[in-house]
Amino acid sequence: MNATIIEAVNDALHKEMENDDKTVVFGQDVAESGGVFRATEGLLAEFGSDRVLDAPLSEIAIAGAAVGLATHGYRPVAEIQFSGFLPPAFDQLVTNASRIRWRTRGELTAPMVVRTPYGAGVRALEHHSESLEGAYGHIPGLKLAIPSTPHDAKGMLISAIRDPDPVLFMEPKHVYRSLREDVPEETYTEPLGKAAVRREGTDVTVVSWGSMMHNTIEAVDNLENVDAEIIDLRTISPFDRETVLESVRKTGRCVVVHEAAKTGGFGGEVIAAINDDALMYLEAPINRVTGFDIPVPLLSMEDFYIPHPPRIEEAIEETMSH
Amino acid sequence: MNATIIEAVNDALHKEMENDDKTVVFGQDVAESGGVFRATEGLLAEFGSDRVLDAPLSEIAIAGAAVGLATHGYRPVAEIQFSGFLPPAFDQLVTNASRIRWRTRGELTAPMVVRTPYGAGVRALEHHSESLEGAYGHIPGLKLAIPSTPHDAKGMLISAIRDPDPVLFMEPKHVYRSLREDVPEETYTEPLGKAAVRREGTDVTVVSWGSMMHNTIEAVDNLENVDAEIIDLRTISPFDRETVLESVRKTGRCVVVHEAAKTGGFGGEVIAAINDDALMYLEAPINRVTGFDIPVPLLSMEDFYIPHPPRIEEAIEETMSH
Amino acid sequence: MDNSPQSISFTPGDVGVDPISQGDVDIETYSVVDPDGSFDSERVPDLSDDEFRDLYRWMLVQRVYDDRATKLQRRGQLGTIASGRGQEASIVGSGSALSLDDWIFPYGREAAALLMHGLPLRDLLMYWRGIEDASRMRNANIVPMSISVGAHVPFATGKAWGMQLGDEDTVTFTNLGDGATSTGAFHEGMNLAGVLGVPAVFFCLNNQYAISLSFDEQTNAETVAQKALAYGIDSIRVDGNDVLAVYNAVSTARERALEGNPVLVEAVTYRRGAHTTSDDPTRYRSDEEVEKWKDRDPLERYRSFLEETGRWDAVDEAAIREEFGTEFEEAVEAADEFEERDVEEIFEYLYKEMPPELERQLAGLEDFLEERPDVYDHIERRPKG
Amino acid sequence: MDNSPQSISFTPGDVGVDPISQGDVDIETYSVVDPDGSFDSERVPDLSDDEFRDLYRWMLVQRVYDDRATKLQRRGQLGTIASGRGQEASIVGSGSALSLDDWIFPYGREAAALLMHGLPLRDLLMYWRGIEDASRMRNANIVPMSISVGAHVPFATGKAWGMQLGDEDTVTFTNLGDGATSTGAFHEGMNLAGVLGVPAVFFCLNNQYAISLSFDEQTNAETVAQKALAYGIDSIRVDGNDVLAVYNAVSTARERALEGNPVLVEAVTYRRGAHTTSDDPTRYRSDEEVEKWKDRDPLERYRSFLEETGRWDAVDEAAIREEFGTEFEEAVEAADEFEERDVEEIFEYLYKEMPPELERQLAGLEDFLEERPDVYDHIERRPKG
Ligand SMILES: Cc1ncc(C[n+]2csc(CCOP(=O)(O)OP(=O)(O)O)c2C)c(N)n1
Ligand SMILES: Cc1ncc(C[n+]2csc(CCOP(=O)(O)OP(=O)(O)O)c2C)c(N)n1
Ligand SMILES: [Mg+2]
Ligand SMILES: [Mg+2]
């Protein structure tokens, strides 16, 4: 099938609900309405109101109840309507979801997924556009995946649902519908914790994830003289150091691109990992192209916030000039 | 006066409540009880129940009401009893405190302080010992200070209370009472956003903050052959890049020490900053000595989690060996 | 001693345990004018004829505003917006009961209340165009809209606490939806308000939906009003489509709040339109339901009151529409002319003093915009939404 | 049209707005045995003599446990602990009403309830020694203690939801303090429980304090029970020092919960001791107050019931103490002998499969511990607290 990311997410949910009747989908407006982005469209009709439920306006309860369901043998897939409304649930992720297995020495486990659309660029209202993967990626015990393509969205979401541990699944809403690709009809998984080399190259490694992948690819396409290797990190936690390191050892140069604010963002960790184990291969400082250290502006100026291809191009060129 | 950190904090609160009658202290058990660590001891008696209040078991309300009070011309100093109970308030920090000035173009401001004791090593119960400065330091608009000495605790807390912007003030509870130094009786301020060079040296720069400063100093003391420069970062946000960069440009080597989990911790940002602007000075990869990527263990094993001086020594030696 | 399971198996039997349940609480919905137009004359507030007519005018303003703003949105001149259609009586009845010194914590649908509190219409439009400058809430004691549902409740409690400490003669007035009552922030903020006895009125516009979720799925509580009991604070349940009832309820609540008794007011109303311009309500509710509530149209109901009391003749509906229409157009023009903007704007005001790294980022962006004007190909500056 | 302030100044007058307040709700406190020992024979549950005596035995076990654990703590053999002194009737009355298949979500003071649910005493002691292994809650349907106050409420709701989906004949039973009722997690978890109609009993041990904060400063609500009204769920307020009353209340609540009606039970009791071993209650409450509550001692009260009903003679208090004393000592010994531990333990079980970076960190630490045994100078392995 030819699918957008949102369709791929929807298909993954259908497939896993079919595959495992312990899978339960809930969140605000996911049932009759099919989700504000239609990610859960059709699930209610197919699987019924026991397994597809609207939740009250209660992010704490959504995350907390997911832990409870998961410890009881279910596979909850909860939706937080926008990533800007995940902060109320932060405590449930830190205090319950991420460590119930650890606390109980494996007696109770939380195989749950919290899906949330993240990022700017869709002209949403205040607080709707945040990218806080840097903060969530710092919670031991919580996996954090961010697909960038329809193929990965489906395969990684299926992996996340089957994962024995809690997974925060941040979906790049800016490209929810703006790109399509062939996606296998059948069920398949893409592994969590494994980056993908989107393009091989020898001059410079460009690492990105989520919606910034597409700006990155566009930037690289525009740079005719640079043979860039593009890595889609795909999972923030656990972070696939090896794929990044291997590439940087080959290219000697690296640019990291993310939409979140720069300071304290996950780009720092990528750089630190390279510093740890590939410093001597570096021919230039690693460049970061990121959002600025400000909240995402309201819609009229939000585009200025986003790392657009020219910013990425410039950073790659600058890196190449060393 | 000769004071511990907790006494210095208490003194700073006394001084600022005297200095500005808009200063209001509240939090769980801060009034009659004087705070579970006695940080607010004596305030109720001196300043009365209008200005020193016990709050209900409501971290969201504590942080949220602080924003309200602050926008109304007060200087709230809220206490969150342990840093492990700050996550419920995460949303109020992200959504209200950090951006009210920005949203209203300066019409409403939140000159507030949220104090919280952080870190392991005091044999506290589960969830009491976390260090999540990496996550909180990634919130644009929120300042984040972590003193390591009695002198700084007093001066920085006074600065934080007077600061026109919201400050999260994380106090190293492990060394609340275990060290004393001379602290001026009178009111003084230590600037936020400025690191302190604790010791000058030429061989290697060791960057740390909070309670890990003391393990760092001990480690450096133990290494007779290494002339280390020790930097106490003191403020995570805004982060004083310049002081770190200047030192690394001189020494060519760097070790970062923090108690928080490694992956996604603020050490990554320190390394990234050095990569940005001092990479060519580096003679060795920057080493990180940190907590592990796990929750802080319960009390019987928590000591294994903490970066003790020997771990820091080894890292410094390893860095020197390049 | 045996540590093995010791639970006693219960043999039911009537041991006289009689749980408290919501059925035990009697909650009336206060009203003045019934849907059929009849009214309780003892409850009619003591207002001048002009004031009575003004309530109608403002409700009409709200309605016209919603219509016009929706059209602007469709033409791409505003971002996503949330309409107050159906809730006019709640919005206007409450807004009129406030003093200009009170602080409103808005939630998004209460245009008329904000306008009557002093906010320029231009700014309201600019906010929905996504222009930060509008959140200054120029000229009015209004905190920016709480787009994050419920997050403003503890904030409002804190500000009311400040009023209490300063012995001010004002309240915070927080608008919130039925959905907001399910948030932890609501709970903690309300409870603290009760503990401190702050001058705060929490005004819940129970419009029966939170996007697609109907009120009876939002909570098992039959009313929002009863939620106040959890905090030991008083509440008033009022017919939210009855502007006089809302006015009386909020006025009373405000007086009590000033005496140190925060109050929760539940205005029972209905969201007649979509949740926002991006929502399609036919997916989750029936036409019949929507029709049913049309009967209780706040403007029509109040109109019959004005007619009955001989005050209608002096209302020139067409003139109000036209007058406000002109005002709206002028506001759009003024918004269109909003000053030349600069990227500095999005960096400013985050801190009182911009930290060096942020300065660096700003300078970098400014240089970059000059060097690489092609970046504008990717940037849609949307002064018009 | 003028957009300037339009608020109407309210002229008070009696317009018939009559707020609902907590005084309107009648909340009785259910009891069976009065403080003076007299009892309502109609309410005495239908238990065997042994079962009646067992309730006493378990209360005594709780008391002895608290005493001995406190002593152990003072000797440095346990970490900070929280005692159940004064709350024995609430703990035992509730614990006895559960089926072993129910899941308990404990909050920290309910030793006897956990023991009767099957948790080995050794493990309870090991938990307070800070040994993760104890949080397995071996042999018992118990979730680890919610040290983060209130955070377990939505968790329990979710687990009860699982029971509902699976049509199981069990409930989740959540213990929480009065302080916990002020958390957002409590609110959201309770509300969701009401919406879903899950088989959950929320048991609030209202011991009048949250550390130093008295209940009347925790909330302006006069009771915890009335908080259930906010969620449209039923509640029972019970004398928490009356073991039979608690037993009846929780049994009833449990039955209702099984029928899809979650219930909040408020047990009115008193924390006789310090908050924990690190607290000094003389800073914030008077001796008189503590004395006052001694009159209502749960054990004494129940003892008079047993005496009155001719069941006391067969209770051998000294034997129970001795028996449990021995058991306690054996448990301490067993805890002392807890297997040789390895640092791997703190890395294990975070994920089903350890990610490479964590493996690396573990290997690094293991190597390091071998290379630099001097690090043990800084590490206090505290197998004994
Ligand atoms: C904390 C949070 N969660 C989710 C959302 C997404 N959202 C926006 S409005 C809304 C429903 C609000 O319902 P209600 O409070 O009843 O107000 P109404 O829109 O009906 O007036 C939701 C879920 C949000 N803005 N904030
Ligand atoms: C979320 C959270 N905030 C603060 C604390 C610190 N703390 C531990 S126990 C306690 C009081 C709990 O009171 P209550 O719920 O009444 O239970 P009790 O101890 O009285 O039995 C507090 C404030 C905590 N553990 N968790
Ligand atoms: Mg609503
Ligand atoms: Mg208590």
mmCIF file with all atom_site columns, N, CA and C in Angstrom, chain B residues 68-110:
data_model
loop_
_atom_site.group_PDB
_atom_site.id
_atom_site.type_symbol
_atom_site.label_atom_id
_atom_site.label_alt_id
_atom_site.label_comp_id
_atom_site.label_asym_id
_atom_site.label_entity_id
_atom_site.label_seq_id
_atom_site.pdbx_PDB_ins_code
_atom_site.Cartn_x
_atom_site.Cartn_y
_atom_site.Cartn_z
_atom_site.occupancy
_atom_site.B_iso_or_equiv
_atom_site.pdbx_formal_charge
_atom_site.auth_seq_id
_atom_site.auth_comp_id
_atom_site.auth_asym_id
_atom_site.auth_atom_id
_atom_site.pdbx_PDB_model_num
ATOM 1   N N  . GLY B 1 68  ? 1.362  32.495 39.857 1.00 0.00 ? 68  GLY B N  1
ATOM 2   C CA . GLY B 1 68  ? 0.320  33.490 40.089 1.00 0.00 ? 68  GLY B CA 1
ATOM 3   C C  . GLY B 1 68  ? 0.768  34.582 41.045 1.00 0.00 ? 68  GLY B C  1
ATOM 4   N N  . LEU B 1 69  ? 1.345  34.174 42.155 1.00 0.00 ? 69  LEU B N  1
ATOM 5   C CA . LEU B 1 69  ? 1.837  35.149 43.126 1.00 0.00 ? 69  LEU B CA 1
ATOM 6   C C  . LEU B 1 69  ? 2.896  36.052 42.498 1.00 0.00 ? 69  LEU B C  1
ATOM 7   N N  . ALA B 1 70  ? 3.783  35.424 41.740 1.00 0.00 ? 70  ALA B N  1
ATOM 8   C CA . ALA B 1 70  ? 4.887  36.179 41.145 1.00 0.00 ? 70  ALA B CA 1
ATOM 9   C C  . ALA B 1 70  ? 4.362  37.203 40.143 1.00 0.00 ? 70  ALA B C  1
ATOM 10  N N  . THR B 1 71  ? 3.391  36.817 39.357 1.00 0.00 ? 71  THR B N  1
ATOM 11  C CA . THR B 1 71  ? 2.859  37.786 38.385 1.00 0.00 ? 71  THR B CA 1
ATOM 12  C C  . THR B 1 71  ? 2.107  38.896 39.108 1.00 0.00 ? 71  THR B C  1
ATOM 13  N N  . HIS B 1 72  ? 1.810  38.668 40.356 1.00 0.00 ? 72  HIS B N  1
ATOM 14  C CA . HIS B 1 72  ? 1.075  39.689 41.093 1.00 0.00 ? 72  HIS B CA 1
ATOM 15  C C  . HIS B 1 72  ? 1.990  40.544 41.965 1.00 0.00 ? 72  HIS B C  1
ATOM 16  N N  . GLY B 1 73  ? 3.271  40.478 41.683 1.00 0.00 ? 73  GLY B N  1
ATOM 17  C CA . GLY B 1 73  ? 4.186  41.381 42.386 1.00 0.00 ? 73  GLY B CA 1
ATOM 18  C C  . GLY B 1 73  ? 4.868  40.786 43.603 1.00 0.00 ? 73  GLY B C  1
ATOM 19  N N  . TYR B 1 74  ? 4.636  39.516 43.842 1.00 0.00 ? 74  TYR B N  1
ATOM 20  C CA . TYR B 1 74  ? 5.287  38.876 44.976 1.00 0.00 ? 74  TYR B CA 1
ATOM 21  C C  . TYR B 1 74  ? 6.550  38.142 44.532 1.00 0.00 ? 74  TYR B C  1
ATOM 22  N N  . ARG B 1 75  ? 7.309  37.721 45.495 1.00 0.00 ? 75  ARG B N  1
ATOM 23  C CA . ARG B 1 75  ? 8.530  36.961 45.237 1.00 0.00 ? 75  ARG B CA 1
ATOM 24  C C  . ARG B 1 75  ? 8.394  35.620 45.945 1.00 0.00 ? 75  ARG B C  1
ATOM 25  N N  . PRO B 1 76  ? 7.657  34.716 45.356 1.00 0.00 ? 76  PRO B N  1
ATOM 26  C CA . PRO B 1 76  ? 7.467  33.428 46.027 1.00 0.00 ? 76  PRO B CA 1
ATOM 27  C C  . PRO B 1 76  ? 8.730  32.576 45.989 1.00 0.00 ? 76  PRO B C  1
ATOM 28  N N  . VAL B 1 77  ? 8.987  31.955 47.115 1.00 0.00 ? 77  VAL B N  1
ATOM 29  C CA . VAL B 1 77  ? 10.060 30.971 47.190 1.00 0.00 ? 77  VAL B CA 1
ATOM 30  C C  . VAL B 1 77  ? 9.389  29.676 47.633 1.00 0.00 ? 77  VAL B C  1
ATOM 31  N N  . ALA B 1 78  ? 9.147  28.822 46.680 1.00 0.00 ? 78  ALA B N  1
ATOM 32  C CA . ALA B 1 78  ? 8.419  27.585 46.961 1.00 0.00 ? 78  ALA B CA 1
ATOM 33  C C  . ALA B 1 78  ? 9.404  26.462 47.204 1.00 0.00 ? 78  ALA B C  1
ATOM 34  N N  . GLU B 1 79  ? 9.040  25.576 48.105 1.00 0.00 ? 79  GLU B N  1
ATOM 35  C CA . GLU B 1 79  ? 9.888  24.401 48.316 1.00 0.00 ? 79  GLU B CA 1
ATOM 36  C C  . GLU B 1 79  ? 9.171  23.157 47.816 1.00 0.00 ? 79  GLU B C  1
ATOM 37  N N  . ILE B 1 80  ? 9.878  22.375 47.031 1.00 0.00 ? 80  ILE B N  1
ATOM 38  C CA . ILE B 1 80  ? 9.406  21.033 46.694 1.00 0.00 ? 80  ILE B CA 1
ATOM 39  C C  . ILE B 1 80  ? 10.262 20.108 47.555 1.00 0.00 ? 80  ILE B C  1
ATOM 40  N N  . GLN B 1 81  ? 9.588  19.284 48.344 1.00 0.00 ? 81  GLN B N  1
ATOM 41  C CA . GLN B 1 81  ? 10.276 18.633 49.452 1.00 0.00 ? 81  GLN B CA 1
ATOM 42  C C  . GLN B 1 81  ? 11.489 17.797 49.036 1.00 0.00 ? 81  GLN B C  1
ATOM 43  N N  . PHE B 1 82  ? 11.368 17.112 47.924 1.00 0.00 ? 82  PHE B N  1
ATOM 44  C CA . PHE B 1 82  ? 12.490 16.340 47.368 1.00 0.00 ? 82  PHE B CA 1
ATOM 45  C C  . PHE B 1 82  ? 12.395 16.458 45.851 1.00 0.00 ? 82  PHE B C  1
ATOM 46  N N  . SER B 1 83  ? 13.528 16.437 45.191 1.00 0.00 ? 83  SER B N  1
ATOM 47  C CA . SER B 1 83  ? 13.508 16.619 43.736 1.00 0.00 ? 83  SER B CA 1
ATOM 48  C C  . SER B 1 83  ? 12.710 15.526 43.044 1.00 0.00 ? 83  SER B C  1
ATOM 49  N N  . GLY B 1 84  ? 12.585 14.374 43.681 1.00 0.00 ? 84  GLY B N  1
ATOM 50  C CA . GLY B 1 84  ? 11.796 13.297 43.094 1.00 0.00 ? 84  GLY B CA 1
ATOM 51  C C  . GLY B 1 84  ? 10.318 13.629 43.018 1.00 0.00 ? 84  GLY B C  1
ATOM 52  N N  . PHE B 1 85  ? 9.902  14.697 43.688 1.00 0.00 ? 85  PHE B N  1
ATOM 53  C CA . PHE B 1 85  ? 8.500  15.088 43.638 1.00 0.00 ? 85  PHE B CA 1
ATOM 54  C C  . PHE B 1 85  ? 8.302  16.355 42.809 1.00 0.00 ? 85  PHE B C  1
ATOM 55  N N  . LEU B 1 86  ? 9.327  16.705 42.073 1.00 0.00 ? 86  LEU B N  1
ATOM 56  C CA . LEU B 1 86  ? 9.204  17.826 41.151 1.00 0.00 ? 86  LEU B CA 1
ATOM 57  C C  . LEU B 1 86  ? 8.496  17.414 39.851 1.00 0.00 ? 86  LEU B C  1
ATOM 58  N N  . PRO B 1 87  ? 8.650  16.174 39.376 1.00 0.00 ? 87  PRO B N  1
ATOM 59  C CA . PRO B 1 87  ? 7.984  15.817 38.118 1.00 0.00 ? 87  PRO B CA 1
ATOM 60  C C  . PRO B 1 87  ? 6.494  16.158 38.034 1.00 0.00 ? 87  PRO B C  1
ATOM 61  N N  . PRO B 1 88  ? 5.700  16.020 39.111 1.00 0.00 ? 88  PRO B N  1
ATOM 62  C CA . PRO B 1 88  ? 4.306  16.426 38.952 1.00 0.00 ? 88  PRO B CA 1
ATOM 63  C C  . PRO B 1 88  ? 4.180  17.910 38.575 1.00 0.00 ? 88  PRO B C  1
ATOM 64  N N  . ALA B 1 89  ? 5.158  18.702 38.951 1.00 0.00 ? 89  ALA B N  1
ATOM 65  C CA . ALA B 1 89  ? 5.092  20.143 38.677 1.00 0.00 ? 89  ALA B CA 1
ATOM 66  C C  . ALA B 1 89  ? 5.736  20.511 37.348 1.00 0.00 ? 89  ALA B C  1
ATOM 67  N N  . PHE B 1 90  ? 6.240  19.525 36.653 1.00 0.00 ? 90  PHE B N  1
ATOM 68  C CA . PHE B 1 90  ? 6.958  19.784 35.389 1.00 0.00 ? 90  PHE B CA 1
ATOM 69  C C  . PHE B 1 90  ? 6.116  20.646 34.451 1.00 0.00 ? 90  PHE B C  1
ATOM 70  N N  . ASP B 1 91  ? 4.856  20.295 34.320 1.00 0.00 ? 91  ASP B N  1
ATOM 71  C CA . ASP B 1 91  ? 4.022  21.042 33.388 1.00 0.00 ? 91  ASP B CA 1
ATOM 72  C C  . ASP B 1 91  ? 3.891  22.503 33.781 1.00 0.00 ? 91  ASP B C  1
ATOM 73  N N  . GLN B 1 92  ? 3.726  22.776 35.045 1.00 0.00 ? 92  GLN B N  1
ATOM 74  C CA . GLN B 1 92  ? 3.608  24.182 35.455 1.00 0.00 ? 92  GLN B CA 1
ATOM 75  C C  . GLN B 1 92  ? 4.891  24.943 35.146 1.00 0.00 ? 92  GLN B C  1
ATOM 76  N N  . LEU B 1 93  ? 6.016  24.270 35.281 1.00 0.00 ? 93  LEU B N  1
ATOM 77  C CA . LEU B 1 93  ? 7.283  24.934 34.959 1.00 0.00 ? 93  LEU B CA 1
ATOM 78  C C  . LEU B 1 93  ? 7.364  25.214 33.463 1.00 0.00 ? 93  LEU B C  1
ATOM 79  N N  . VAL B 1 94  ? 7.028  24.200 32.667 1.00 0.00 ? 94  VAL B N  1
ATOM 80  C CA . VAL B 1 94  ? 7.138  24.322 31.211 1.00 0.00 ? 94  VAL B CA 1
ATOM 81  C C  . VAL B 1 94  ? 6.079  25.294 30.672 1.00 0.00 ? 94  VAL B C  1
ATOM 82  N N  . THR B 1 95  ? 4.854  25.101 31.117 1.00 0.00 ? 95  THR B N  1
ATOM 83  C CA . THR B 1 95  ? 3.714  25.751 30.478 1.00 0.00 ? 95  THR B CA 1
ATOM 84  C C  . THR B 1 95  ? 3.453  27.152 31.017 1.00 0.00 ? 95  THR B C  1
ATOM 85  N N  . ASN B 1 96  ? 3.670  27.340 32.286 1.00 0.00 ? 96  ASN B N  1
ATOM 86  C CA . ASN B 1 96  ? 3.393  28.661 32.862 1.00 0.00 ? 96  ASN B CA 1
ATOM 87  C C  . ASN B 1 96  ? 4.650  29.426 33.271 1.00 0.00 ? 96  ASN B C  1
ATOM 88  N N  . ALA B 1 97  ? 5.404  28.866 34.206 1.00 0.00 ? 97  ALA B N  1
ATOM 89  C CA . ALA B 1 97  ? 6.503  29.649 34.787 1.00 0.00 ? 97  ALA B CA 1
ATOM 90  C C  . ALA B 1 97  ? 7.491  30.128 33.733 1.00 0.00 ? 97  ALA B C  1
ATOM 91  N N  . SER B 1 98  ? 7.955  29.206 32.905 1.00 0.00 ? 98  SER B N  1
ATOM 92  C CA . SER B 1 98  ? 9.069  29.530 32.014 1.00 0.00 ? 98  SER B CA 1
ATOM 93  C C  . SER B 1 98  ? 8.683  30.490 30.913 1.00 0.00 ? 98  SER B C  1
ATOM 94  N N  . ARG B 1 99  ? 7.413  30.598 30.596 1.00 0.00 ? 99  ARG B N  1
ATOM 95  C CA . ARG B 1 99  ? 7.104  31.388 29.413 1.00 0.00 ? 99  ARG B CA 1
ATOM 96  C C  . ARG B 1 99  ? 6.078  32.499 29.597 1.00 0.00 ? 99  ARG B C  1
ATOM 97  N N  . ILE B 1 100 ? 5.724  32.803 30.831 1.00 0.00 ? 100 ILE B N  1
ATOM 98  C CA . ILE B 1 100 ? 4.714  33.846 30.971 1.00 0.00 ? 100 ILE B CA 1
ATOM 99  C C  . ILE B 1 100 ? 5.266  35.204 30.524 1.00 0.00 ? 100 ILE B C  1
ATOM 100 N N  . ARG B 1 101 ? 6.535  35.477 30.807 1.00 0.00 ? 101 ARG B N  1
ATOM 101 C CA . ARG B 1 101 ? 7.127  36.731 30.345 1.00 0.00 ? 101 ARG B CA 1
ATOM 102 C C  . ARG B 1 101 ? 7.136  36.781 28.815 1.00 0.00 ? 101 ARG B C  1
ATOM 103 N N  . TRP B 1 102 ? 7.522  35.667 28.237 1.00 0.00 ? 102 TRP B N  1
ATOM 104 C CA . TRP B 1 102 ? 7.676  35.591 26.786 1.00 0.00 ? 102 TRP B CA 1
ATOM 105 C C  . TRP B 1 102 ? 6.321  35.732 26.094 1.00 0.00 ? 102 TRP B C  1
ATOM 106 N N  . ARG B 1 103 ? 5.338  35.024 26.631 1.00 0.00 ? 103 ARG B N  1
ATOM 107 C CA . ARG B 1 103 ? 4.010  35.080 26.015 1.00 0.00 ? 103 ARG B CA 1
ATOM 108 C C  . ARG B 1 103 ? 3.443  36.487 26.063 1.00 0.00 ? 103 ARG B C  1
ATOM 109 N N  . THR B 1 104 ? 3.653  37.154 27.195 1.00 0.00 ? 104 THR B N  1
ATOM 110 C CA . THR B 1 104 ? 3.009  38.461 27.364 1.00 0.00 ? 104 THR B CA 1
ATOM 111 C C  . THR B 1 104 ? 3.945  39.598 27.010 1.00 0.00 ? 104 THR B C  1
ATOM 112 N N  . ARG B 1 105 ? 5.028  39.275 26.368 1.00 0.00 ? 105 ARG B N  1
ATOM 113 C CA . ARG B 1 105 ? 5.982  40.318 25.972 1.00 0.00 ? 105 ARG B CA 1
ATOM 114 C C  . ARG B 1 105 ? 6.346  41.199 27.162 1.00 0.00 ? 105 ARG B C  1
ATOM 115 N N  . GLY B 1 106 ? 6.608  40.526 28.269 1.00 0.00 ? 106 GLY B N  1
ATOM 116 C CA . GLY B 1 106 ? 7.095  41.251 29.435 1.00 0.00 ? 106 GLY B CA 1
ATOM 117 C C  . GLY B 1 106 ? 6.034  41.901 30.302 1.00 0.00 ? 106 GLY B C  1
ATOM 118 N N  . GLU B 1 107 ? 4.780  41.773 29.913 1.00 0.00 ? 107 GLU B N  1
ATOM 119 C CA . GLU B 1 107 ? 3.731  42.395 30.726 1.00 0.00 ? 107 GLU B CA 1
ATOM 120 C C  . GLU B 1 107 ? 3.563  41.673 32.062 1.00 0.00 ? 107 GLU B C  1
ATOM 121 N N  . LEU B 1 108 ? 3.634  40.348 32.012 1.00 0.00 ? 108 LEU B N  1
ATOM 122 C CA . LEU B 1 108 ? 3.552  39.572 33.248 1.00 0.00 ? 108 LEU B CA 1
ATOM 123 C C  . LEU B 1 108 ? 4.864  38.801 33.393 1.00 0.00 ? 108 LEU B C  1
ATOM 124 N N  . THR B 1 109 ? 5.387  38.787 34.581 1.00 0.00 ? 109 THR B N  1
ATOM 125 C CA . THR B 1 109 ? 6.667  38.102 34.774 1.00 0.00 ? 109 THR B CA 1
ATOM 126 C C  . THR B 1 109 ? 6.580  37.206 35.998 1.00 0.00 ? 109 THR B C  1
ATOM 127 N N  . ALA B 1 110 ? 7.462  36.246 36.054 1.00 0.00 ? 110 ALA B N  1
ATOM 128 C CA . ALA B 1 110 ? 7.408  35.263 37.140 1.00 0.00 ? 110 ALA B CA 1
ATOM 129 C C  . ALA B 1 110 ? 8.724  35.197 37.908 1.00 0.00 ? 110 ALA B C  1
#
